[in-house]
Coordinates of C-alpha atoms and ligand atoms in Angstrom, one line a residue:
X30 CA 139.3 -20.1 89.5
X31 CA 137.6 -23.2 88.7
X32 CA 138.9 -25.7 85.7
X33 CA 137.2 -26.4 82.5
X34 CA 136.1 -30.5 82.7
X35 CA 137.1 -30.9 79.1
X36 CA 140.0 -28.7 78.4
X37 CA 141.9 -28.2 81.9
X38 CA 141.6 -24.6 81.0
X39 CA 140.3 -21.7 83.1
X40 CA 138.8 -20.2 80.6
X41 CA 135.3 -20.5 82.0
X42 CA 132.6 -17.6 81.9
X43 CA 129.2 -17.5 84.0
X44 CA 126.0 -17.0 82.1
X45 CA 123.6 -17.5 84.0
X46 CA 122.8 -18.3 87.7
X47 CA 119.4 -20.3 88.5
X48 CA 119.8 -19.6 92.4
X49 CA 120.2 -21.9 95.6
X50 CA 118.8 -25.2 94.6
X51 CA 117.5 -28.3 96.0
X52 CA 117.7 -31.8 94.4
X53 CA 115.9 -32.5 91.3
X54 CA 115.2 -36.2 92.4
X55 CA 115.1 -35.4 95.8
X56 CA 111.2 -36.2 96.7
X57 CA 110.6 -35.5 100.1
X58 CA 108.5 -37.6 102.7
X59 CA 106.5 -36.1 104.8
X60 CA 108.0 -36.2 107.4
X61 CA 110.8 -34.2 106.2
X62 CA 109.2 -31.5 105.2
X63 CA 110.1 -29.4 108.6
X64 CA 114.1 -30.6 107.9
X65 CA 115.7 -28.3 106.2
X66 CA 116.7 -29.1 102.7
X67 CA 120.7 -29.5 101.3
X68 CA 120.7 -26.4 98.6
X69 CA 123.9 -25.8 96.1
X70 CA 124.5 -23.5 93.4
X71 CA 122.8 -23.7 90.0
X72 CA 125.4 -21.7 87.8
X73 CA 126.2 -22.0 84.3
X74 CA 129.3 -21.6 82.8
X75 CA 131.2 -21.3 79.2
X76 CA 134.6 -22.2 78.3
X77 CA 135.9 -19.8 75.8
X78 CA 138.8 -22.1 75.2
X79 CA 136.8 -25.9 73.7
X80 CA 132.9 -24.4 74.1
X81 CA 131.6 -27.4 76.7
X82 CA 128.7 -25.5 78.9
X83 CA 129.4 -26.5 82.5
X84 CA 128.7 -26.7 86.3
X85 CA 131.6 -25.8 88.6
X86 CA 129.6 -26.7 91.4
X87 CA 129.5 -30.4 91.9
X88 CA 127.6 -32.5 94.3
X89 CA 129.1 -35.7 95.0
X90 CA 128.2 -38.3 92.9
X91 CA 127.2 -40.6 96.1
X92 CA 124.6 -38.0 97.3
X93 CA 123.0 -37.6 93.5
X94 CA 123.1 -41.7 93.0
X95 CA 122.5 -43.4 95.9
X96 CA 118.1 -44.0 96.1
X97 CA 117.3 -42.7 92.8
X98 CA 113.6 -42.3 92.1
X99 CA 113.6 -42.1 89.0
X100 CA 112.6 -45.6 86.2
X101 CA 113.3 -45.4 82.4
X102 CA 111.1 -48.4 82.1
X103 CA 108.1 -46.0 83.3
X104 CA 107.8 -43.8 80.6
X105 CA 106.4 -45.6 77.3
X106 CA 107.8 -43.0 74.7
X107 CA 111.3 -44.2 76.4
X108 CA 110.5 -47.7 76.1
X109 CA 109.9 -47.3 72.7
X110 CA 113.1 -45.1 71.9
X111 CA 115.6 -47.7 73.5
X112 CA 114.0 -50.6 72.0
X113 CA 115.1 -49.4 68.7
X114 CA 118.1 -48.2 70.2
X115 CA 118.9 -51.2 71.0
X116 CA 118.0 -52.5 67.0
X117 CA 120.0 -50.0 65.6
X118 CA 123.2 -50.8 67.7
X119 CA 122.5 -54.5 67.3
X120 CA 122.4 -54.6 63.6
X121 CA 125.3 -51.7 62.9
X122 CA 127.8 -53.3 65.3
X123 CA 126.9 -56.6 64.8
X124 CA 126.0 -57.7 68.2
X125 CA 125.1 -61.2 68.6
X126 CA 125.7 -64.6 70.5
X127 CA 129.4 -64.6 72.1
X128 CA 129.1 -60.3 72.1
X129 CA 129.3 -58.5 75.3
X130 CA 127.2 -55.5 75.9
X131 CA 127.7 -53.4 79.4
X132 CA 125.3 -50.1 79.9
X133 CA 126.7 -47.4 82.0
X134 CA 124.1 -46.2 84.0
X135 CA 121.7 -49.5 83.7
X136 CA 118.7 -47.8 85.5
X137 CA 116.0 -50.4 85.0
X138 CA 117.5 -52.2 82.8
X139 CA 114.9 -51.3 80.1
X140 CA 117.9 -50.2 77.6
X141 CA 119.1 -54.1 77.5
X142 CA 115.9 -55.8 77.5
X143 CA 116.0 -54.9 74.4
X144 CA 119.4 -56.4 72.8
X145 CA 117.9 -60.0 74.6
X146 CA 116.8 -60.9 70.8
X147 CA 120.0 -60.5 69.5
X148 CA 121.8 -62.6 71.7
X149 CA 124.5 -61.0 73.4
X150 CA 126.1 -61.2 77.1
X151 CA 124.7 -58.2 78.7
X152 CA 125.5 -56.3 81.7
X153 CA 124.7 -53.3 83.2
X154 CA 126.4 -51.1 85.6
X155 CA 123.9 -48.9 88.1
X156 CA 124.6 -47.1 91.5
X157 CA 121.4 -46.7 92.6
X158 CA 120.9 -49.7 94.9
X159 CA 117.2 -49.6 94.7
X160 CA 117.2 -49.3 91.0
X161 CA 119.9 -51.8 90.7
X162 CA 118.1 -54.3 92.8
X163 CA 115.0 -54.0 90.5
X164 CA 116.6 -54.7 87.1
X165 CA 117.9 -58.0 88.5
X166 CA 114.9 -59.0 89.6
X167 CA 113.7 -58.7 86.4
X168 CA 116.3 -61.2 84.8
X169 CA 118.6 -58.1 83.6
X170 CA 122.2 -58.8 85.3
X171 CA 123.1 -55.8 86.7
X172 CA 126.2 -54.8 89.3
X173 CA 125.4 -51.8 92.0
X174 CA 128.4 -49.9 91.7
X175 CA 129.9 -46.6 90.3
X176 CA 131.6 -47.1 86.7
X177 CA 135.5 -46.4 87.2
X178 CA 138.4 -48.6 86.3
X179 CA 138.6 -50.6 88.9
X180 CA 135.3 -52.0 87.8
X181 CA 136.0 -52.3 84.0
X182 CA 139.1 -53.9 84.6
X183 CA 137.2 -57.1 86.7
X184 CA 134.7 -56.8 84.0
X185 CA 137.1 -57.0 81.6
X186 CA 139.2 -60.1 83.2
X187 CA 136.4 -61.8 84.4
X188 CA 133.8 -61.6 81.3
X189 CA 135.5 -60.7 78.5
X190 CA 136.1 -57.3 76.7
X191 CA 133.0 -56.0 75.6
X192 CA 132.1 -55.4 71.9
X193 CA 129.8 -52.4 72.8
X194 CA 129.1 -50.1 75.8
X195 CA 126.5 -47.7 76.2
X196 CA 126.1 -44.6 78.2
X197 CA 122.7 -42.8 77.6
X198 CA 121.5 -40.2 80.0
X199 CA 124.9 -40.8 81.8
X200 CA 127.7 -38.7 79.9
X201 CA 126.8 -35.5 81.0
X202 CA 126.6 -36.8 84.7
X203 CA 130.2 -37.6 84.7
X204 CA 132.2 -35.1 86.7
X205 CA 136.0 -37.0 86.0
X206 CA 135.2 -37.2 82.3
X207 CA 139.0 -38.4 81.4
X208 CA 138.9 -41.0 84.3
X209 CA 135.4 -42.5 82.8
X210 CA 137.0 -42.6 79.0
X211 CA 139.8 -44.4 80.1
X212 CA 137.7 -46.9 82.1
X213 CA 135.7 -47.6 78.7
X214 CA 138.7 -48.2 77.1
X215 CA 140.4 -50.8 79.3
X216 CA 137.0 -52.6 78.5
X217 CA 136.6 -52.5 74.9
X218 CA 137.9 -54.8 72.1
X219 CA 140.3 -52.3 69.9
X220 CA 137.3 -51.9 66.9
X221 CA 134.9 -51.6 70.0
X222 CA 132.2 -48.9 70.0
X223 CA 130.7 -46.3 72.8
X224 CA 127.3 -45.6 72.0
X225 CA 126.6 -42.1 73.8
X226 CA 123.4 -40.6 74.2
X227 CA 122.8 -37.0 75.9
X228 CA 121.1 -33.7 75.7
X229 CA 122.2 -31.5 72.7
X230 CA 123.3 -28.0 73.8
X231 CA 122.4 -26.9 70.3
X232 CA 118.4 -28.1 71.2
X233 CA 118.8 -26.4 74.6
X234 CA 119.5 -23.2 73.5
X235 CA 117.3 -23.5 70.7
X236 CA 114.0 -24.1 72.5
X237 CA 115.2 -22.4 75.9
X238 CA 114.7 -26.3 77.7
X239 CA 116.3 -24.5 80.6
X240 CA 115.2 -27.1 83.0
X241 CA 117.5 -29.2 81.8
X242 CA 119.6 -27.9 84.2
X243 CA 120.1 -29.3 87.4
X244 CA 123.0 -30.7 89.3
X245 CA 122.9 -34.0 87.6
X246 CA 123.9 -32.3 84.8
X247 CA 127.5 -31.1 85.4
X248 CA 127.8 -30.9 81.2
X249 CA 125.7 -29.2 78.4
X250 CA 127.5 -30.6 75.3
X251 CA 128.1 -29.8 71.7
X252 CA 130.2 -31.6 69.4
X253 CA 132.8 -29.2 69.6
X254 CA 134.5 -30.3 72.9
X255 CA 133.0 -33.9 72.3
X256 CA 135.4 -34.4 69.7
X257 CA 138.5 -32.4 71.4
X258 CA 138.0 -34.8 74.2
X259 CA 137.9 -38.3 72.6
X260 CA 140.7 -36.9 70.3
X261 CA 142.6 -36.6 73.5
X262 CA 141.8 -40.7 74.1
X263 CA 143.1 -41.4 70.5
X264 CA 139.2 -42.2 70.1
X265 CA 137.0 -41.0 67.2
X266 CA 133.3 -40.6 66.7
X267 CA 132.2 -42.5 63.8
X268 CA 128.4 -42.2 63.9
X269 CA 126.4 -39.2 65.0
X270 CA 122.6 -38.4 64.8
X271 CA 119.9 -36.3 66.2
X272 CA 117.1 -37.8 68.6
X273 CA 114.1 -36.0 70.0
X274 CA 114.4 -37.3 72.9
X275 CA 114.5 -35.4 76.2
X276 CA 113.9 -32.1 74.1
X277 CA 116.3 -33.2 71.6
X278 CA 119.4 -35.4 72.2
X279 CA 122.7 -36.6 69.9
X280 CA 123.5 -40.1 69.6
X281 CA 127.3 -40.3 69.4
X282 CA 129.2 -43.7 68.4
X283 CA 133.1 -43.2 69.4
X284 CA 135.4 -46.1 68.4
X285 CA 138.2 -46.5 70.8
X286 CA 140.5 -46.5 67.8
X287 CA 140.7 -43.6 66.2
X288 CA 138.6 -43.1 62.5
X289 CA 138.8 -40.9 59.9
X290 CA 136.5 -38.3 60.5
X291 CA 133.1 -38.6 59.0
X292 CA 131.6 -36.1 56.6
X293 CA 128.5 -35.7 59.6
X294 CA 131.2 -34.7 62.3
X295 CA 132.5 -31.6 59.9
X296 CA 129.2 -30.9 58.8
X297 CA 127.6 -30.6 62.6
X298 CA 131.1 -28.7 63.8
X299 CA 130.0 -26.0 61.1
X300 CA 126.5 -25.9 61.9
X301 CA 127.4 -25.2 65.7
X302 CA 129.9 -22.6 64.4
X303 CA 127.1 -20.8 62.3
X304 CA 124.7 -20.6 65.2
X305 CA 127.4 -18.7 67.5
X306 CA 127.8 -21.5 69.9
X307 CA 131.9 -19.9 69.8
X308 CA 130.6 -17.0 71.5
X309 CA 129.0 -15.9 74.8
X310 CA 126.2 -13.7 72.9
X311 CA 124.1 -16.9 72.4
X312 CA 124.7 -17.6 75.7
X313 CA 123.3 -14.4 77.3
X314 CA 120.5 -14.1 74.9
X315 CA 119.5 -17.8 76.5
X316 CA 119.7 -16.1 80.1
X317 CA 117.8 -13.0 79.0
X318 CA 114.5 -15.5 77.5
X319 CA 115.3 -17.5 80.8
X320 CA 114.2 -15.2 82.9
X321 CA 111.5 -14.1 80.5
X322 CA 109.8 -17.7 80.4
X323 CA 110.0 -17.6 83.8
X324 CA 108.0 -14.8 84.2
X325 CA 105.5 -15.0 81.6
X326 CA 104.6 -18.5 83.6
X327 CA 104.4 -17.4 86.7
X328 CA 101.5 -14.6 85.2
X329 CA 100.0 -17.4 83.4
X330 CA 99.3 -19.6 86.4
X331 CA 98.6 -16.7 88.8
X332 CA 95.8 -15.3 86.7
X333 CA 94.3 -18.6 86.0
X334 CA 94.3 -18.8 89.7
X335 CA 93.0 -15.8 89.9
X336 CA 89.9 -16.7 88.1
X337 CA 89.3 -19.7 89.9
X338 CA 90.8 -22.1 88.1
X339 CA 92.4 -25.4 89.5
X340 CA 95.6 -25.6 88.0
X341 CA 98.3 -29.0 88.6
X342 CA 101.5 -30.4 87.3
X343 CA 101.7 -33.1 85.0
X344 CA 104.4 -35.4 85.7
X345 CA 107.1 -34.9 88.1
X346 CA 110.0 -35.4 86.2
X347 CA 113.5 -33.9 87.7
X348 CA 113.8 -31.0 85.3
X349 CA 110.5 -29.8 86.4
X350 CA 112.0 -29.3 89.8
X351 CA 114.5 -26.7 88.4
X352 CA 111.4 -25.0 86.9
X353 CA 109.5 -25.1 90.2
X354 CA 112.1 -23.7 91.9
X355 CA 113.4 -21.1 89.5
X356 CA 109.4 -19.7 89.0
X357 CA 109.1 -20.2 93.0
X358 CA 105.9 -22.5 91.9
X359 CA 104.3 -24.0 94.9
X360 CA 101.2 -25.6 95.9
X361 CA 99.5 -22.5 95.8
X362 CA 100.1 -22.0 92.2
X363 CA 99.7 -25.9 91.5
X364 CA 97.5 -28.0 93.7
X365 CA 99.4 -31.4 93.2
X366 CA 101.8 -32.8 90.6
X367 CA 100.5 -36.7 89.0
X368 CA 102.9 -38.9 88.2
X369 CA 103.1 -42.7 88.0
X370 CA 106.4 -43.2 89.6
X371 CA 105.7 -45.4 92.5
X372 CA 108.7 -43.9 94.6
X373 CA 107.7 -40.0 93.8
X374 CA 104.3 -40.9 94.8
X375 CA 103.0 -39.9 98.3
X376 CA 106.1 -37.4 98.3
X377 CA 106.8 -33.7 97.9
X378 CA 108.5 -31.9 95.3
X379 CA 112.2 -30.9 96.6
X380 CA 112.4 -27.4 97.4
X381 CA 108.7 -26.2 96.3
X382 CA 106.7 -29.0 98.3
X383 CA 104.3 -29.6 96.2
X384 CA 103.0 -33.2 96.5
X385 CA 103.0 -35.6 94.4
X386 CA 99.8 -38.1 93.4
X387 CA 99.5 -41.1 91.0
X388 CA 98.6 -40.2 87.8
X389 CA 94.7 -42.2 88.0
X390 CA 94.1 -39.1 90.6
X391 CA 93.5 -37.2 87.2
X392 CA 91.5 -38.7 85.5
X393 CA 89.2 -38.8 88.8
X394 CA 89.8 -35.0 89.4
X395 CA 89.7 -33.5 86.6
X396 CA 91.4 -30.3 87.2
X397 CA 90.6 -27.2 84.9
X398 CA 94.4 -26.8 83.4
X399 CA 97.6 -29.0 83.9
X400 CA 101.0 -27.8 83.5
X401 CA 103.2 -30.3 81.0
X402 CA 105.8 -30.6 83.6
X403 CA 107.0 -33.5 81.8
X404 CA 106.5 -31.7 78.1
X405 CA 109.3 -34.0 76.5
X406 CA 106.0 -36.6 76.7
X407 CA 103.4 -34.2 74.9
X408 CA 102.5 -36.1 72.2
X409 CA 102.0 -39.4 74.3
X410 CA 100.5 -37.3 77.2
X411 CA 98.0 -35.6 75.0
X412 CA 97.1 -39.1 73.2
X413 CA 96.3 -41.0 76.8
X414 CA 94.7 -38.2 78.6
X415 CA 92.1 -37.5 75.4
X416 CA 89.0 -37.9 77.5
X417 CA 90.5 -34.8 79.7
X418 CA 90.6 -32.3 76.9
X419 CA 87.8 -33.5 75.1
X420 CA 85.4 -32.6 78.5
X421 CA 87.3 -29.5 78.5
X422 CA 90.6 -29.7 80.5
X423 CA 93.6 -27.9 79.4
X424 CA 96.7 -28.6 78.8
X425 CA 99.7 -25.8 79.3
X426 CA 103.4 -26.3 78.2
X427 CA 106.6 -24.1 79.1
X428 CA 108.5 -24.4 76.3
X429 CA 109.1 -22.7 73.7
X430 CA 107.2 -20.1 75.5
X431 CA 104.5 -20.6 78.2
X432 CA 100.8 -21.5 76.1
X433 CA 98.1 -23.1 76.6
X434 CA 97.6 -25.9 73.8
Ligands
JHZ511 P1 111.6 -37.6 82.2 C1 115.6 -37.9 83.1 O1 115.2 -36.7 83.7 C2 116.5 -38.8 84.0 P2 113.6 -36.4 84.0 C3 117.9 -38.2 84.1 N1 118.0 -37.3 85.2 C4 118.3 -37.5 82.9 O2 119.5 -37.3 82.7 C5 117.3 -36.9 81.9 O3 116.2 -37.7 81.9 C6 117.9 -36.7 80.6 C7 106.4 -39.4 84.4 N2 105.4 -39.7 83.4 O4 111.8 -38.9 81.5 C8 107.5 -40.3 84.6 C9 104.1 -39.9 83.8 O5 103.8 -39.8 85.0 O6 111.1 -36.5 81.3 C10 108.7 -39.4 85.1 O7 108.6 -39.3 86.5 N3 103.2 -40.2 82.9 C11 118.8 -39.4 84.4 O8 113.2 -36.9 85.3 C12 108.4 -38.1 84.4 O9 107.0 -38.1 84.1 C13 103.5 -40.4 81.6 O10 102.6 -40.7 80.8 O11 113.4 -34.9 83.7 C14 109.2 -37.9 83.1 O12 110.5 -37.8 83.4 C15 104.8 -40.2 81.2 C16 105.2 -40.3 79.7 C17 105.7 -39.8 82.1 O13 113.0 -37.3 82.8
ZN512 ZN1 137.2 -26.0 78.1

């Protein structure tokens, strides 16, 4: 039986089981459309012993990481969100000329652009070679490599201990969680801070953002085992808020020394208590609407179909892959997919094969309705595509439950 990540434990409990599934950010060229197309498990455990919401299924990090489509810097509502990110952590941890920042997980580099005002060394760690190779030619030192101690101890020796590191969008793609902690640690000062960012479980359940699951994500946290594991590292979280990004984040500051804990911590730890995060009914009840969803949008788009109706994706971000694939939603359902990713475009959606335009294709088009693949973006998709709904075009989003707006 397989181990809990956090507690060592096996203790873990299958809720629910999305099927054989393809990549998420695996877009396909053409020419390997006839290949056939790696598939793993997409099952979804509980640990009864700390609460952390797991894969057991791993795919090697080198297979996930190594051409990575995907660009932070692409989405605006992003842009926005780590530039006062980047404020926030500035000002609280006093970041300034002779500070060291290192980001886990770099991408673009569009997280540290933003601390350039403040003054600090920065640096950012990303695996993604083609990713990596973009930040630093945009001025944002950045080394192509996986995080792991070897790595934070040269960075350590060779610039300094760093007063802050950041990991957003990166925690819960850590498989050796223990192994990553202590590599943070060799490379912070003693009062030094990890700024964590990562999808709340709590907003998960809550809105049933089930395609938030894919094989990037081996973790689904809550506080709960957050804090059992830093305890573990003699580390403590000292800051903790709510974001709205990605369908609802946390923002966790951990000092490498340990803190007294803060008022937030208890009050959060009770709040997940009171829901029933403890206990595997809110677990299948969030299997049992899975599948519901899923239906209900597959009837949505097969009657509009059904009358005629041209019907696309908007965005092709890599959760909307796991929804694809779950709803078995191809290009018969959903002529194309826009999005303005230069390395998605001209490609095929992993598994489904549906392909994938730039976003000025619809605007041109003008499909009847478009399916908010990438619904985390509503309020900024809704904004720039105005013209479309004011002539008449629709917009349909999955979550809470399948609509049209
Ligand atoms: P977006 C990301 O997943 C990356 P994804 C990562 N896998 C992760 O862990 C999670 O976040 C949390 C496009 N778009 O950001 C850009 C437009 O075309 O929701 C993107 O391809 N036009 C590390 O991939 C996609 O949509 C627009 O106007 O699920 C959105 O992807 C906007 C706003 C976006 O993340
Ligand atoms: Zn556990």
């Amino acid at each position: 039986m397989a181990r809990c990540r956090v507690c060592q434990q096996e203790t873990l409990e299958k809720f629910l089981s999305l099927g054989p599934t393809p990549l998420a950010n695996r877009f396909l060229k053409r020419e390997q459309l006839e290949e056939s197309e790696p598939s793993f498990p997409l099952d979804v455990y509980f640990c009864h012993t700390c609460g952390l919401v797991q894969l057991v299924d791993v795919v090697p990090a080198e297979v996930l990481f190594h051409d990575y489509p995907y660009l932070t810097g692409v989405s605006s509502p992003m842009r926005t969100h780590f530039a006062a990110l980047a404020e926030d952590v500035a000002q609280e941890y006093h970041v300034g000329p002779g500070s060291l920042v290192v980001d886990i997980g770099s991408n673009d580099g569009t997280l540290l652009s933003g601390f350039r005002r403040f003054g600090p060394k920065t640096l950012g760690v990303e695996p993604a070679a083609n990713v990596a190779a973009m930040a630093n030619a945009a001025g944002i030192q950045t080394i192509n490599q996986f995080f792991g101690p070897a790595l934070a101890e040269e960075i350590a020796r060779t610039r300094g201990p760093a007063q802050v590191v950041l990991a957003t969008n990166v925690f819960a793609h850590v498989h050796d969680l223990d192994r990553f902690l202590q590599a943070v640690s060799v490379m912070l000062v003693a009062e030094g801070v990890l700024v964590i960012e990562v999808p709340y479980l709590v907003d998960m359940l809550n809105n049933t953002e089930f395609d938030t699951i894919y094989h990037e994500h081996l973790s689904y946290f809550a506080v709960r085992p957050m804090v059992a594991l830093f305890s573990r590292f003699g580390m403590g979280i000292i800051d903790l808020t709510r974001q709205r990004v990605h369908g609802g984040s946390i923002r966790v500051a951990v000092q490498k020394s340990r803190a007294p804990q803060t008022p937030v911590v208890a009050q959060i730890l009770n709040e997940e208590a009171e829901r029933g995060l403890d206990s595997m009914r809110i677990y299948r009840d969030f299997a049992e609407r899975v599948r519901m969803i899923g239906q209900e949008l597959v009837d949505l788009l097969r009657s509009l179909r059904a009358r005629g109706m041209r019907t696309v994706g908007y965005g092709a971000p890599a959760k909307g892959n796991t929804l694809l694939n779950f709803c078995k939603v191809g290009p018969d359902l959903l002529e194309y997919l826009v999005d303005a990713t230069p390395a998605k475009q001209g490609r095929f959606s992993p598994g489904m094969h549906v392909p994938v335009v730039p976003d000025t294709r619809f605007q041109a088009d003008r499909p009847d309705y478009a399916l908010l693949l990438a619904w985390n973006y509503a309020d900024e998709i809704l904004r720039k595509e105005a013209a479309y709904r004011e002539r008449g075009g629709k917009f349909i989003t999955p979550f809470p439950r399948p609509a049209i707006l």
